[in-house]
Coordinates of C-alpha atoms in Angstrom, one line a residue:
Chain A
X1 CA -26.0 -7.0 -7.0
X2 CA -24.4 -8.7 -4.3
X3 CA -21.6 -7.3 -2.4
X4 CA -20.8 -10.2 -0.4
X5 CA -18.6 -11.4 -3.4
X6 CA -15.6 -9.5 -5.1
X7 CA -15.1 -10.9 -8.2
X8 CA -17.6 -13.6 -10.0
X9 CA -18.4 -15.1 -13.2
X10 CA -20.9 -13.6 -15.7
X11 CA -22.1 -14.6 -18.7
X12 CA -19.7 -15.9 -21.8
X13 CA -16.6 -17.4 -19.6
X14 CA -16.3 -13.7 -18.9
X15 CA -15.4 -12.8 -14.7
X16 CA -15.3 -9.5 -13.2
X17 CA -14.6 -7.7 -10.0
X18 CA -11.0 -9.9 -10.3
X19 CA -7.6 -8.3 -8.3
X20 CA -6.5 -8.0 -12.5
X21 CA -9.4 -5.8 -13.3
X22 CA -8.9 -3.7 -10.4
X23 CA -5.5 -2.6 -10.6
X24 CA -5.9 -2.3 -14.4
X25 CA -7.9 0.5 -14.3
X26 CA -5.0 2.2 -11.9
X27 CA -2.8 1.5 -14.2
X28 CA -4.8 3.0 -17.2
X29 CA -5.0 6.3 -14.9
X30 CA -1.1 6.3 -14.4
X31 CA 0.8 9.0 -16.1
X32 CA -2.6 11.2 -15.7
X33 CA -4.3 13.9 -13.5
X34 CA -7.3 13.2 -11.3
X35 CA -9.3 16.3 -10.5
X36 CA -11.8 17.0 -7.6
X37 CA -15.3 18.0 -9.0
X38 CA -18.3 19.3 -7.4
X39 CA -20.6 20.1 -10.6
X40 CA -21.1 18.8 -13.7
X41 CA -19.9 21.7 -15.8
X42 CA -16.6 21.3 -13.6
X43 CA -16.5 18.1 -14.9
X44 CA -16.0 18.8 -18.1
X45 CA -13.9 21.3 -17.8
X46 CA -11.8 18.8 -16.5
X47 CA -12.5 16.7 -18.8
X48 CA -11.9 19.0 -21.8
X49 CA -8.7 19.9 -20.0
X50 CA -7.7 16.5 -20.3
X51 CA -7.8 15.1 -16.9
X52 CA -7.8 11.2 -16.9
X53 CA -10.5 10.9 -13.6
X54 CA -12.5 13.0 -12.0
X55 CA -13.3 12.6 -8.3
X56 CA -17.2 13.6 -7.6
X57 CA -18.0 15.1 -4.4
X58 CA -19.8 18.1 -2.7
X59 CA -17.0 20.2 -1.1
X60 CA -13.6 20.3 -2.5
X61 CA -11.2 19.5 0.7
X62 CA -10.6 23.7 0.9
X63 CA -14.2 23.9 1.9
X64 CA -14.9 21.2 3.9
X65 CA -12.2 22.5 6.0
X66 CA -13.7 25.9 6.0
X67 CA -17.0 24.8 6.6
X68 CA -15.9 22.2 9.3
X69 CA -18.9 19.7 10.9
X70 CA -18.7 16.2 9.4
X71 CA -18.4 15.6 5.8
X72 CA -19.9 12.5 4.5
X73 CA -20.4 10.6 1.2
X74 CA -21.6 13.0 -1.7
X75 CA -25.5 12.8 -2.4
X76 CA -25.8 10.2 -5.3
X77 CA -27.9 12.1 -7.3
X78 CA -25.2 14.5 -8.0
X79 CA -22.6 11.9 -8.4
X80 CA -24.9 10.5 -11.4
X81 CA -25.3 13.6 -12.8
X82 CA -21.6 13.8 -13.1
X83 CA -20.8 10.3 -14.7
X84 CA -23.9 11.8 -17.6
X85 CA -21.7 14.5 -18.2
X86 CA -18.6 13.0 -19.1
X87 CA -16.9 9.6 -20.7
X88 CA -13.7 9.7 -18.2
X89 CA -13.7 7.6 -15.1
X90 CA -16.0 8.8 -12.2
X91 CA -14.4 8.3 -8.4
X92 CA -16.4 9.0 -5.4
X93 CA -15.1 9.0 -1.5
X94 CA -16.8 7.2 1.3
X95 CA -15.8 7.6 4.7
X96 CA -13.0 5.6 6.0
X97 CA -14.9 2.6 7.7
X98 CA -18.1 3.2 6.2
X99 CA -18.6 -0.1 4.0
X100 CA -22.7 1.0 3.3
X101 CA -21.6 4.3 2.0
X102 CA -19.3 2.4 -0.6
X103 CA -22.1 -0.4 -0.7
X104 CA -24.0 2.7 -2.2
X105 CA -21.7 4.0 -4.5
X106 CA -20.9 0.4 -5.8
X107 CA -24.8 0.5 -6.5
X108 CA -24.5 3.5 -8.8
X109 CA -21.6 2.3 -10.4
X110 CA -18.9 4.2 -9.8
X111 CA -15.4 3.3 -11.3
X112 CA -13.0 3.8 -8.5
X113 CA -14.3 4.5 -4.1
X114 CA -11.9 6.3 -2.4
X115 CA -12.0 5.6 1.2
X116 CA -11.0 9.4 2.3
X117 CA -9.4 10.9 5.1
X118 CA -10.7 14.1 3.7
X119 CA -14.1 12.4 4.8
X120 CA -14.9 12.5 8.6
X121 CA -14.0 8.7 9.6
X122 CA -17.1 6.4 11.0
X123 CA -14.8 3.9 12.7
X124 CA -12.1 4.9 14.6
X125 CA -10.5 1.2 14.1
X126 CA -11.3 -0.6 11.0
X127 CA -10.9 0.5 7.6
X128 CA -13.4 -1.3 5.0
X129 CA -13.1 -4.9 3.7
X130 CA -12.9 -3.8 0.3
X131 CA -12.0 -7.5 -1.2
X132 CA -15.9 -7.9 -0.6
X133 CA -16.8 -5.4 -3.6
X134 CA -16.4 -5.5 -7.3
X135 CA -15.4 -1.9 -7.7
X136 CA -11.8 -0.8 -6.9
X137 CA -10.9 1.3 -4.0
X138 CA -7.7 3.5 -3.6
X139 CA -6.9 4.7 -0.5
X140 CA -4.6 7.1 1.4
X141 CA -0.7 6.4 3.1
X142 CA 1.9 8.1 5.1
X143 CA 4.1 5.2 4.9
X144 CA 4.7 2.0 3.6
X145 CA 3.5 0.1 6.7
X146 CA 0.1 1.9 6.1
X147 CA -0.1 1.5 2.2
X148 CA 0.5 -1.9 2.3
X149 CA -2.6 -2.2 5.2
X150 CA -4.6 -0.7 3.1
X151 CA -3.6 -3.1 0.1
X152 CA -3.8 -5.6 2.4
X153 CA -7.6 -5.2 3.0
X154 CA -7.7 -5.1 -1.0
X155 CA -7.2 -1.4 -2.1
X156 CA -6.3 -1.5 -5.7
X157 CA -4.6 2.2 -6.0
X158 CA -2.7 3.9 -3.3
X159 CA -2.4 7.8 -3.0
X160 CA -0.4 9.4 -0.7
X161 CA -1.9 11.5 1.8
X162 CA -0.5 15.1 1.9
X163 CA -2.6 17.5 3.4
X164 CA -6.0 18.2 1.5
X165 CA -7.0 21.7 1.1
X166 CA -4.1 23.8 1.9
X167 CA -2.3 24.3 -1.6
X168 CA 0.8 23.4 0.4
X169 CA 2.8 20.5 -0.9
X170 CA 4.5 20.3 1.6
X171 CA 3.2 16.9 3.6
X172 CA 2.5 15.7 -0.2
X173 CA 6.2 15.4 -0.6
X174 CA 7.2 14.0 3.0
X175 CA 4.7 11.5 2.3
X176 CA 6.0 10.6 -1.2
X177 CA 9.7 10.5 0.2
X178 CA 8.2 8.7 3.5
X179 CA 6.8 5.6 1.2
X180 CA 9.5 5.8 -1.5
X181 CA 12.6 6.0 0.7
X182 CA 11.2 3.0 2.6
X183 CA 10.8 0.8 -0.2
X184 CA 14.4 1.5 -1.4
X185 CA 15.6 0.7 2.3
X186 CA 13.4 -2.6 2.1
X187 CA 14.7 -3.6 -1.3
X188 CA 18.3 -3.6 0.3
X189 CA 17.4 -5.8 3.6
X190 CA 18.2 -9.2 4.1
X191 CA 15.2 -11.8 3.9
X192 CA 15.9 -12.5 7.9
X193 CA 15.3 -9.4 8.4
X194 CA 11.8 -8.9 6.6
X195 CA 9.4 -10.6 9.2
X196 CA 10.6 -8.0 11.6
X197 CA 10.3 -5.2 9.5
X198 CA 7.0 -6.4 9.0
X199 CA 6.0 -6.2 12.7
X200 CA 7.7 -3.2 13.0
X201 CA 5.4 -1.4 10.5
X202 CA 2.2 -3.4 11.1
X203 CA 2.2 -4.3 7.3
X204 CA 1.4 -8.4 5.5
X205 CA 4.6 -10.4 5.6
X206 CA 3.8 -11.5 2.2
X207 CA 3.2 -7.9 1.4
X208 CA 6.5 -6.1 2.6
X209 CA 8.1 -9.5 0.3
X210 CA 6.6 -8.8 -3.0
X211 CA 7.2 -5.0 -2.7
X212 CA 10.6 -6.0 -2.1
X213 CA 10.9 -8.3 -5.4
X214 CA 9.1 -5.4 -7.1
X215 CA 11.1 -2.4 -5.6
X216 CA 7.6 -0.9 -6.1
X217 CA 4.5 -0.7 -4.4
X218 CA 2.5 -3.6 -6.2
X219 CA 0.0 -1.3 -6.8
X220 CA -0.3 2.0 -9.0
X221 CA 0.2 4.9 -6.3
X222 CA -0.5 8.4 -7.0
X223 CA 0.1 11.8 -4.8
X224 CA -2.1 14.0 -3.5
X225 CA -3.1 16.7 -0.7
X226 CA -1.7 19.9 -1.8
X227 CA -0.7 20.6 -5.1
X228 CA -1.5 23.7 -6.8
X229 CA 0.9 24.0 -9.5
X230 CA 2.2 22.3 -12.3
X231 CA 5.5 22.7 -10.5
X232 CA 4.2 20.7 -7.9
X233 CA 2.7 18.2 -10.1
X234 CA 5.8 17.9 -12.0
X235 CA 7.7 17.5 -8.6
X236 CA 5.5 14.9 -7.1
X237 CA 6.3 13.0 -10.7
X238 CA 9.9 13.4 -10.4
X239 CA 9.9 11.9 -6.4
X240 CA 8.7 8.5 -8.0
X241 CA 5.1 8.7 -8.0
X242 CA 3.1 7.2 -11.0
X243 CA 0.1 10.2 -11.3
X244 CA -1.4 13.0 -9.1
X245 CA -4.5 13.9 -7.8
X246 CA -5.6 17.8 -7.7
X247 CA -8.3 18.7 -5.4
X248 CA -9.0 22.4 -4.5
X249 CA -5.5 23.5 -6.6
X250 CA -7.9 24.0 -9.6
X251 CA -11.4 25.2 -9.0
X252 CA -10.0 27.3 -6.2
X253 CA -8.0 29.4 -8.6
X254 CA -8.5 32.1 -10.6
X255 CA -8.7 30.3 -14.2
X256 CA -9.5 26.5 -13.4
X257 CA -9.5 25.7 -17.3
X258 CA -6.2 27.1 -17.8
X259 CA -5.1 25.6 -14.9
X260 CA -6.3 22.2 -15.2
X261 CA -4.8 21.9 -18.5
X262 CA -1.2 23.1 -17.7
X263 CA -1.4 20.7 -14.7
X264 CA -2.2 17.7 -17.5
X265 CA 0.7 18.7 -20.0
X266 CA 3.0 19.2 -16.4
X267 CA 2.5 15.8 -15.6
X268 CA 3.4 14.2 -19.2
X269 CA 6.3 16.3 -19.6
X270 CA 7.0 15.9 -16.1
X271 CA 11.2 15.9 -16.7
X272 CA 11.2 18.8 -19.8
X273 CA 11.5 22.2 -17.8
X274 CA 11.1 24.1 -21.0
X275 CA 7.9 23.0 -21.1
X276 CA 6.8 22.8 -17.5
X277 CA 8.6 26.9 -18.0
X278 CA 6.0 27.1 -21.0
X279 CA 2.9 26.0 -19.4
X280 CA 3.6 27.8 -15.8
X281 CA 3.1 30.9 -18.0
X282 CA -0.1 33.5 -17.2
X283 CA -2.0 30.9 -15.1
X284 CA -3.5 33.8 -12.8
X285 CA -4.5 33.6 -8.9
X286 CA -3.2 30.1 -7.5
X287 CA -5.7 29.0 -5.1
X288 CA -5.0 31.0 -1.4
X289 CA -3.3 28.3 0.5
X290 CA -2.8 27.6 3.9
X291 CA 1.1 27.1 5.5
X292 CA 0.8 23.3 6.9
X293 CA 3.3 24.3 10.0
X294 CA 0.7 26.9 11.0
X295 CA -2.1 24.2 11.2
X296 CA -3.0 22.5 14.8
X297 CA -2.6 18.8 14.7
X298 CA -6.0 18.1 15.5
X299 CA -6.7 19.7 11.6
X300 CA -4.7 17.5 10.1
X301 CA -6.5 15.9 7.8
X302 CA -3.7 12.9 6.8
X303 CA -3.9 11.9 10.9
X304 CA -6.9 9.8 10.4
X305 CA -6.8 6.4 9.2
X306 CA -5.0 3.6 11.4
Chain B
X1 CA -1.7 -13.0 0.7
X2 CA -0.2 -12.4 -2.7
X3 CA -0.6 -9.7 -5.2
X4 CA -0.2 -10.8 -8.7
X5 CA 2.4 -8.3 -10.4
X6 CA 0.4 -6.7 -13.0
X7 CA 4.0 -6.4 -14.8
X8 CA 3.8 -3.2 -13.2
X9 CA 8.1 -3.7 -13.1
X10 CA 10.8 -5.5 -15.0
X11 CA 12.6 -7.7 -13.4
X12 CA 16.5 -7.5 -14.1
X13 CA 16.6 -11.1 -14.8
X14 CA 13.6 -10.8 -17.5
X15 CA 15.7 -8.2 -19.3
X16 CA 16.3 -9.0 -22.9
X17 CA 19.8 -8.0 -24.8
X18 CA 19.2 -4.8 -27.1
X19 CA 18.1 -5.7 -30.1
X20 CA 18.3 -3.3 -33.6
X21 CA 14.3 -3.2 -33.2
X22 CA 13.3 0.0 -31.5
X23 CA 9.5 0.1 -30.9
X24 CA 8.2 3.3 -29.7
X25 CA 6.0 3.9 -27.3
X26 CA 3.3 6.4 -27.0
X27 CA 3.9 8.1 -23.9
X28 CA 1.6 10.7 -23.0
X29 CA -1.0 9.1 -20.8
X30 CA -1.7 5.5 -19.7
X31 CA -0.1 2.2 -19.3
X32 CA 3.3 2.9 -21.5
X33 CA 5.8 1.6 -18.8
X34 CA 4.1 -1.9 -18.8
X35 CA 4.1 -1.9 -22.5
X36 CA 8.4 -1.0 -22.5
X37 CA 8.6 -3.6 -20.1
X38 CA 7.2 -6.3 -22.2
X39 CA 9.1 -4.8 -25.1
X40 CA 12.0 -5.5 -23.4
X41 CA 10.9 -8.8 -22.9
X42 CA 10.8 -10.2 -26.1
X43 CA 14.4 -8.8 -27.3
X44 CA 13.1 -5.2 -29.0
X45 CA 14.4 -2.0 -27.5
X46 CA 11.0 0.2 -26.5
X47 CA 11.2 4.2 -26.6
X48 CA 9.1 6.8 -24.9
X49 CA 7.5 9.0 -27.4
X50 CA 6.1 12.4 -26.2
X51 CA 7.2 15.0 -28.6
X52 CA 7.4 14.7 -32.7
X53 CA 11.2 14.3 -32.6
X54 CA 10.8 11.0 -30.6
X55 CA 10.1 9.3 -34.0
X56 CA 12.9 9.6 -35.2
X57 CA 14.1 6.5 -35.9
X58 CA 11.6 4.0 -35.0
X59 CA 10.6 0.8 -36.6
X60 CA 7.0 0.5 -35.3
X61 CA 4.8 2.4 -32.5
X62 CA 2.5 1.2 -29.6
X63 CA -0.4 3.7 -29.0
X64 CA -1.0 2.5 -25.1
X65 CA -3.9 2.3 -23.2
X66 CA -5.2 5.6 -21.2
X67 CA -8.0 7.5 -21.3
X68 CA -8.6 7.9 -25.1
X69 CA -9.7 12.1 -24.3
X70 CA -6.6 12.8 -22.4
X71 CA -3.7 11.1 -25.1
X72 CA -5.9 12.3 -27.9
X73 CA -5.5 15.7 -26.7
X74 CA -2.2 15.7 -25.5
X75 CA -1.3 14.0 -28.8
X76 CA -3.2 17.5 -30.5
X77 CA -1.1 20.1 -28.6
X78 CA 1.8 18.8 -29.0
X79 CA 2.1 18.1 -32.9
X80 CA 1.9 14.6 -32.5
X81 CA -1.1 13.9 -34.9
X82 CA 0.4 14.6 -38.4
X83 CA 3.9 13.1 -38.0
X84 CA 2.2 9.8 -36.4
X85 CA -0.4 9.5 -39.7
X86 CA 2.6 10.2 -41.6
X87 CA 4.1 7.2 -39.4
X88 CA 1.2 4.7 -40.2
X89 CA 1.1 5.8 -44.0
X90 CA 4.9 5.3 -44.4
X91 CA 4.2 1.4 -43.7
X92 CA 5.3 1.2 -40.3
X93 CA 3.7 -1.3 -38.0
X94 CA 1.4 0.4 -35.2
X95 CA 0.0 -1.6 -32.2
X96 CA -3.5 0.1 -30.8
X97 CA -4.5 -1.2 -26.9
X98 CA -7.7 -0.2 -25.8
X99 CA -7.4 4.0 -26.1
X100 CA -5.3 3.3 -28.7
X101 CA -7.6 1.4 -30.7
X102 CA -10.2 4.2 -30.3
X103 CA -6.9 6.1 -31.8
X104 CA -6.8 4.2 -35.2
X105 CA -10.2 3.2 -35.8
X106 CA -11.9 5.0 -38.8
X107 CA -15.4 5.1 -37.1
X108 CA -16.1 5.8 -33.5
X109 CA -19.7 6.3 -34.0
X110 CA -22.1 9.0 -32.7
X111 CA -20.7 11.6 -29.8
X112 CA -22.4 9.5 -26.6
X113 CA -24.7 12.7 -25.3
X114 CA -22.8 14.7 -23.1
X115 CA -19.3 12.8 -23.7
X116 CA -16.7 14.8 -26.0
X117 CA -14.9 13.6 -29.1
X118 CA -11.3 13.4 -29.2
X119 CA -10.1 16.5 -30.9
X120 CA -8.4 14.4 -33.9
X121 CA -7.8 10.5 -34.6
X122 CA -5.3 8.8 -37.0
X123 CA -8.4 7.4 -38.2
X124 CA -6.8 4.8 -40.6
X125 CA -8.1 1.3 -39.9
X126 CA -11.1 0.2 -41.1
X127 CA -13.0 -1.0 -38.2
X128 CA -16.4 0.6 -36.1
X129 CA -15.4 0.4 -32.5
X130 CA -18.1 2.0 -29.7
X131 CA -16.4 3.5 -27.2
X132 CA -17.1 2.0 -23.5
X133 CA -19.1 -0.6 -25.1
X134 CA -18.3 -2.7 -22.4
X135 CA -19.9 -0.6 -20.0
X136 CA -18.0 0.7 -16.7
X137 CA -15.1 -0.5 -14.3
X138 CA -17.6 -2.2 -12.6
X139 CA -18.2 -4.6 -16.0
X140 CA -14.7 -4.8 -16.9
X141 CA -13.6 -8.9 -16.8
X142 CA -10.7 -11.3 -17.9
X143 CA -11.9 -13.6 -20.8
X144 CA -9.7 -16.6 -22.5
X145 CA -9.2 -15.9 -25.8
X146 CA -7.6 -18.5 -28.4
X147 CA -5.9 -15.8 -31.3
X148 CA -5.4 -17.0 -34.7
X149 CA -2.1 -17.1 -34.5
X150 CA -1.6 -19.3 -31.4
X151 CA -4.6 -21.0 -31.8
X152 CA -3.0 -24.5 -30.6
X153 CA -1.3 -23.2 -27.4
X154 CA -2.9 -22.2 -23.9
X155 CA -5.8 -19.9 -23.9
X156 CA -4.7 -16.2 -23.9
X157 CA -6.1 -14.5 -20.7
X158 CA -7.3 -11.0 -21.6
X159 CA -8.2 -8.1 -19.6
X160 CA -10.4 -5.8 -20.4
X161 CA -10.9 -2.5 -18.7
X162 CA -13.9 -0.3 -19.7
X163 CA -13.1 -1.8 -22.9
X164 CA -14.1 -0.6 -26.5
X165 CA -16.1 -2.4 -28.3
X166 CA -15.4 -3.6 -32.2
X167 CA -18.8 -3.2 -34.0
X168 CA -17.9 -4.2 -37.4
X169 CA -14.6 -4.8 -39.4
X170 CA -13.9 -3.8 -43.0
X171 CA -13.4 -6.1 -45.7
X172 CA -9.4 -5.8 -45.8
X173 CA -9.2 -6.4 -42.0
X174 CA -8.4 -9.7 -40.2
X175 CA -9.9 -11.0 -37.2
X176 CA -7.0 -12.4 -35.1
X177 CA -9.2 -13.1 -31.7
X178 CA -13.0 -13.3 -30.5
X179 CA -15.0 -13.4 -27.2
X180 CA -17.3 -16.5 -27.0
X181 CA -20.2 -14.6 -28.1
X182 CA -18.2 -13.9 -31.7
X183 CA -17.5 -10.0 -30.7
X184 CA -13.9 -9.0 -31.8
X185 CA -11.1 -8.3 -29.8
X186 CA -8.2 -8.0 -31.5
X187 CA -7.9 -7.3 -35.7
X188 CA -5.3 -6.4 -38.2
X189 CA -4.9 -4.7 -41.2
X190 CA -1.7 -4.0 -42.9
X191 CA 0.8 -2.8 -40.9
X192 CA -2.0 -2.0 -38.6
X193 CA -2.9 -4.5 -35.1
X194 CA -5.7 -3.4 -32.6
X195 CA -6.9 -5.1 -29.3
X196 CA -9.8 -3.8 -26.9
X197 CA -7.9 -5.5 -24.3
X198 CA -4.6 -5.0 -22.4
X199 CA -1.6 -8.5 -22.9
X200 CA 0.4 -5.6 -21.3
X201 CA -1.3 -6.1 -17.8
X202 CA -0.5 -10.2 -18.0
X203 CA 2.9 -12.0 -18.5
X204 CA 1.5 -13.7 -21.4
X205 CA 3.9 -12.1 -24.2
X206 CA 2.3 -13.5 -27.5
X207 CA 0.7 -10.4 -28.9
X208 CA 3.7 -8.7 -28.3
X209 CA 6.0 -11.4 -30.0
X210 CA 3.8 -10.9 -32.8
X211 CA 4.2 -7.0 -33.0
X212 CA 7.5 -8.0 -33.2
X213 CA 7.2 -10.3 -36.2
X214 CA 5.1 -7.6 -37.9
X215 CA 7.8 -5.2 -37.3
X216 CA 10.3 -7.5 -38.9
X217 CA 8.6 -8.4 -41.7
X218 CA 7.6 -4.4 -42.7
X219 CA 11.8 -4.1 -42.1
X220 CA 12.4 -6.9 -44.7
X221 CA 10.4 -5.3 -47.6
X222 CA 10.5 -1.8 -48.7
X223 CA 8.4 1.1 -47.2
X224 CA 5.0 1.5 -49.5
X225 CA 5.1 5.3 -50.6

């Protein structure tokens, strides 16, 4: 399989790998719950909990923060093992710059790379060409100057960053407001005035035009880094967002099964508070989470990526 | 650079006047806002449907694509399943895309080992679909398509995303589209219209101008009982 080539014709008229394709399969997640796995049995608990994804990887984001040292790309074996177990979509995370990493999970066929900050970066200046592969990549923003980089480069699927592993939502909803309240100042500007903005935010001209015409990011964009509640899920939904990902909030808590599901039903019933009330109910032990304003800038995860 | 829109918004200008046809949509999971949107498009008047009471009212229902598990069990634990057959059996038109076709077909085949059923189906049209057939996102592809229906216009370009599979059709079912190769894409039955592929992700609004003739033919004549 050649990487050097995004999309291409295959047999019967039929092309993959196109820009259509890619976002597609975002937009087949929207509405839906992503969850961070590290077994297989975790992935169907997920899955039986009706989670729309599942991210496959080693250490949730609350670990590898524990653990410290550099995290890396999950060991493909076990990312295998995970798409056996389950008919949902499988994601996997590659470091941010590391293109043979997502060369590899391309190879195994994974449905969707993220290109993680929750990773430990191996270029400090480049982010991947993803348009060179036929798998989608979503990747991580604090703003809309760095989503639309990222599209830019060809990520399908945005997520904003938050702050993996801490339970607090915090930096989930600055970055939500951050990229949202942007794009409703952008969608008020004059043309004259885009080309500057443009500089001003190190984003694609043509980029920071359509997202204009749109009054969206042209891509699906979900939240994530911090949410450990259906509360918060439901809040993230409410901000603007289109789905959320859950890392460590479920399989760091004291009934991940329970929790997963309520999470799911929050996020489709995102705007009835009867039944956000209903499934908050008798969830047990949220995961123990970390207060972002006590963390040292130097762990914050969302810092990296340029 | 330009991203194509993926009718991911409406534009104000695309907006149609509100018409007397309001077409649900299922919205639990998946890719309901793009299907409103193109509602809205061709002059019908789309609703959101989570909860049984959302029904109320309707003159035909689009079961979106998703992930099949997720809306099939969201669809479970919220009542959704009994007044929605009741829905289909009343006579009402229902549109299937991709998870939704899973949703209608009467056969899904064996459990794939290790993958889980959806709790309960409407099971109702007579088709054999294989779930994934099309293998993963890494295999999912546009294809031209020329639909019975618009068979003399511009090729219809379909996108299919880790796209079901139509095995076999039943006797009373129509084929309405075909890949090259002769596999099925898009069939109906009835009041009943399935496609393994999305014309919600493209601004290509046949398919759903034809929902829309469906739904006002079914209003014309009286509901079978």
């Amino acid at each position: 399989m050649t990487t050097q080539n995004g999309s291409g014709n295959n047999k019967n008229g039929q092309e993959s790998g196109t820009w259509r394709v890619k976002v597609g399969l975002a937009q087949m997640l929207k509405g839906g719950v992503i969850m961070d796995v590290v077994t297989p049995e975790q992935a169907k608990i997920a899955e039986d909990a009706g989670a729309c994804a599942v991210m496959a990887l080693e250490r949730v984001p609350a670990d590898i923060r524990a653990d410290g040292g550099v995290a890396r790309m999950s060991d493909p074996g076990m990312i295998v093992r995970i798409m056996e177990a389950v008919s949902i979509p499988v994601m996997a995370k590659a470091r941010i710059g590391h293109f043979v990493e997502a060369q590899i999970l391309e190879a195994i066929g994974v449905d969707y790379v993220d290109e993680s900050e929750v990773l430990t970066p191996a270029d400090e200046a480049y982010h991947i060409n993803k348009h060179n592969f036929k798998i989608p990549f979503v990747c991580g923003c604090r703003n809309l100057g760095e989503a639309l980089r990222r599209i830019g480069e060809g990520a399908a699927m945005i997520r904003t960053k938050g702050e993996a592993g801490t339970g607090d939502v915090v930096e989930a909803v600055r970055h939500a407001r951050t990229v949202l309240g942007d794009i409703r100042r952008l969608t008020t500007m004059p043309d004259e005035e885009l080309m500057t903005y443009a500089k001003e935010i190190g984003a694609p001209y043509d980029l920071v035009k359509e997202t204009k015409e749109l009054g969206r990011l042209p891509v699906v964009n979900f939240a994530a880094g911090g949410v450990a509640t259906p509360a918060d899920a439901a809040l993230m939904m409410q901000l603007g967002v289109d789905g959320v990902f859950v890392g460590s909030g479920i399989f760091k808590s004291g009934n991940p099964a329970q929790r997963a599901k309520a999470i799911v039903e929050a996020v489709t019933h995102y705007n009835n508070p009867e039944i956000l009330a209903e499934v908050s109910k008798n969830l047990g032990e949220p995961m123990v989470g970390i207060n972002v304003s006590s963390l040292p800038r130097e762990e914050m995860l969302a810092e990296r990526g340029w | 650079m330009t991203v194509s829109p993926q009718n991911l918004t409406l534009k104000p200008d695309d907006a149609a006047p509100a018409s007397l046809l309001n077409v649900g949509v299922l919205a639990l999971q998946g890719a309901f806002l793009e299907h409103a949107n193109m509602l809205r498009r061709v002059g019908a008047a789309p609703i959101e449907v989570r909860l049984p009471a959302d029904l109320t009212g309707l003159d035909g229902l689009i079961i979106p694509g998703g992930e099949s598990t997720t809306i099939g069990k969201l669809a479970v634990q919220y009542g959704l399943v009994e007044p929605l057959h009741a829905f289909v059996t009343g006579g009402k038109p229902v549109w299937g895309t991709c998870a939704g076709l899973i949703f209608l077909a009467k056969d899904i085949g064996p459990t794939p080992s290790g993958g889980h059923v959806i709790p309960r189906r409407l099971a109702v049209m007579d088709i054999k679909v294989d779930r994934n057939a099309f293998g993963r996102q890494v295999d999912s592809f546009e294809a031209d398509l020329r639909p019975t229906f618009a068979a003399a216009g511009a090729p219809f370009r379909a996108v299919f995303i880790r796209a079901p599979k139509i095995e076999t059709v039943g006797p009373g079912v129509a084929v309405l589209a075909t890949l090259n190769d002769g596999t099925v894409v898009a069939a109906r039955q009835g009041n009943l219209l399935v496609t393994s592929f999305h014309p919600e992700l493209t601004n290509d609004v046949r398919f759903h101008r034809y929902f829309l003739e469906m739904i006002q033919s079914a209003a014309q004549t009286p509901p079978a009982k």
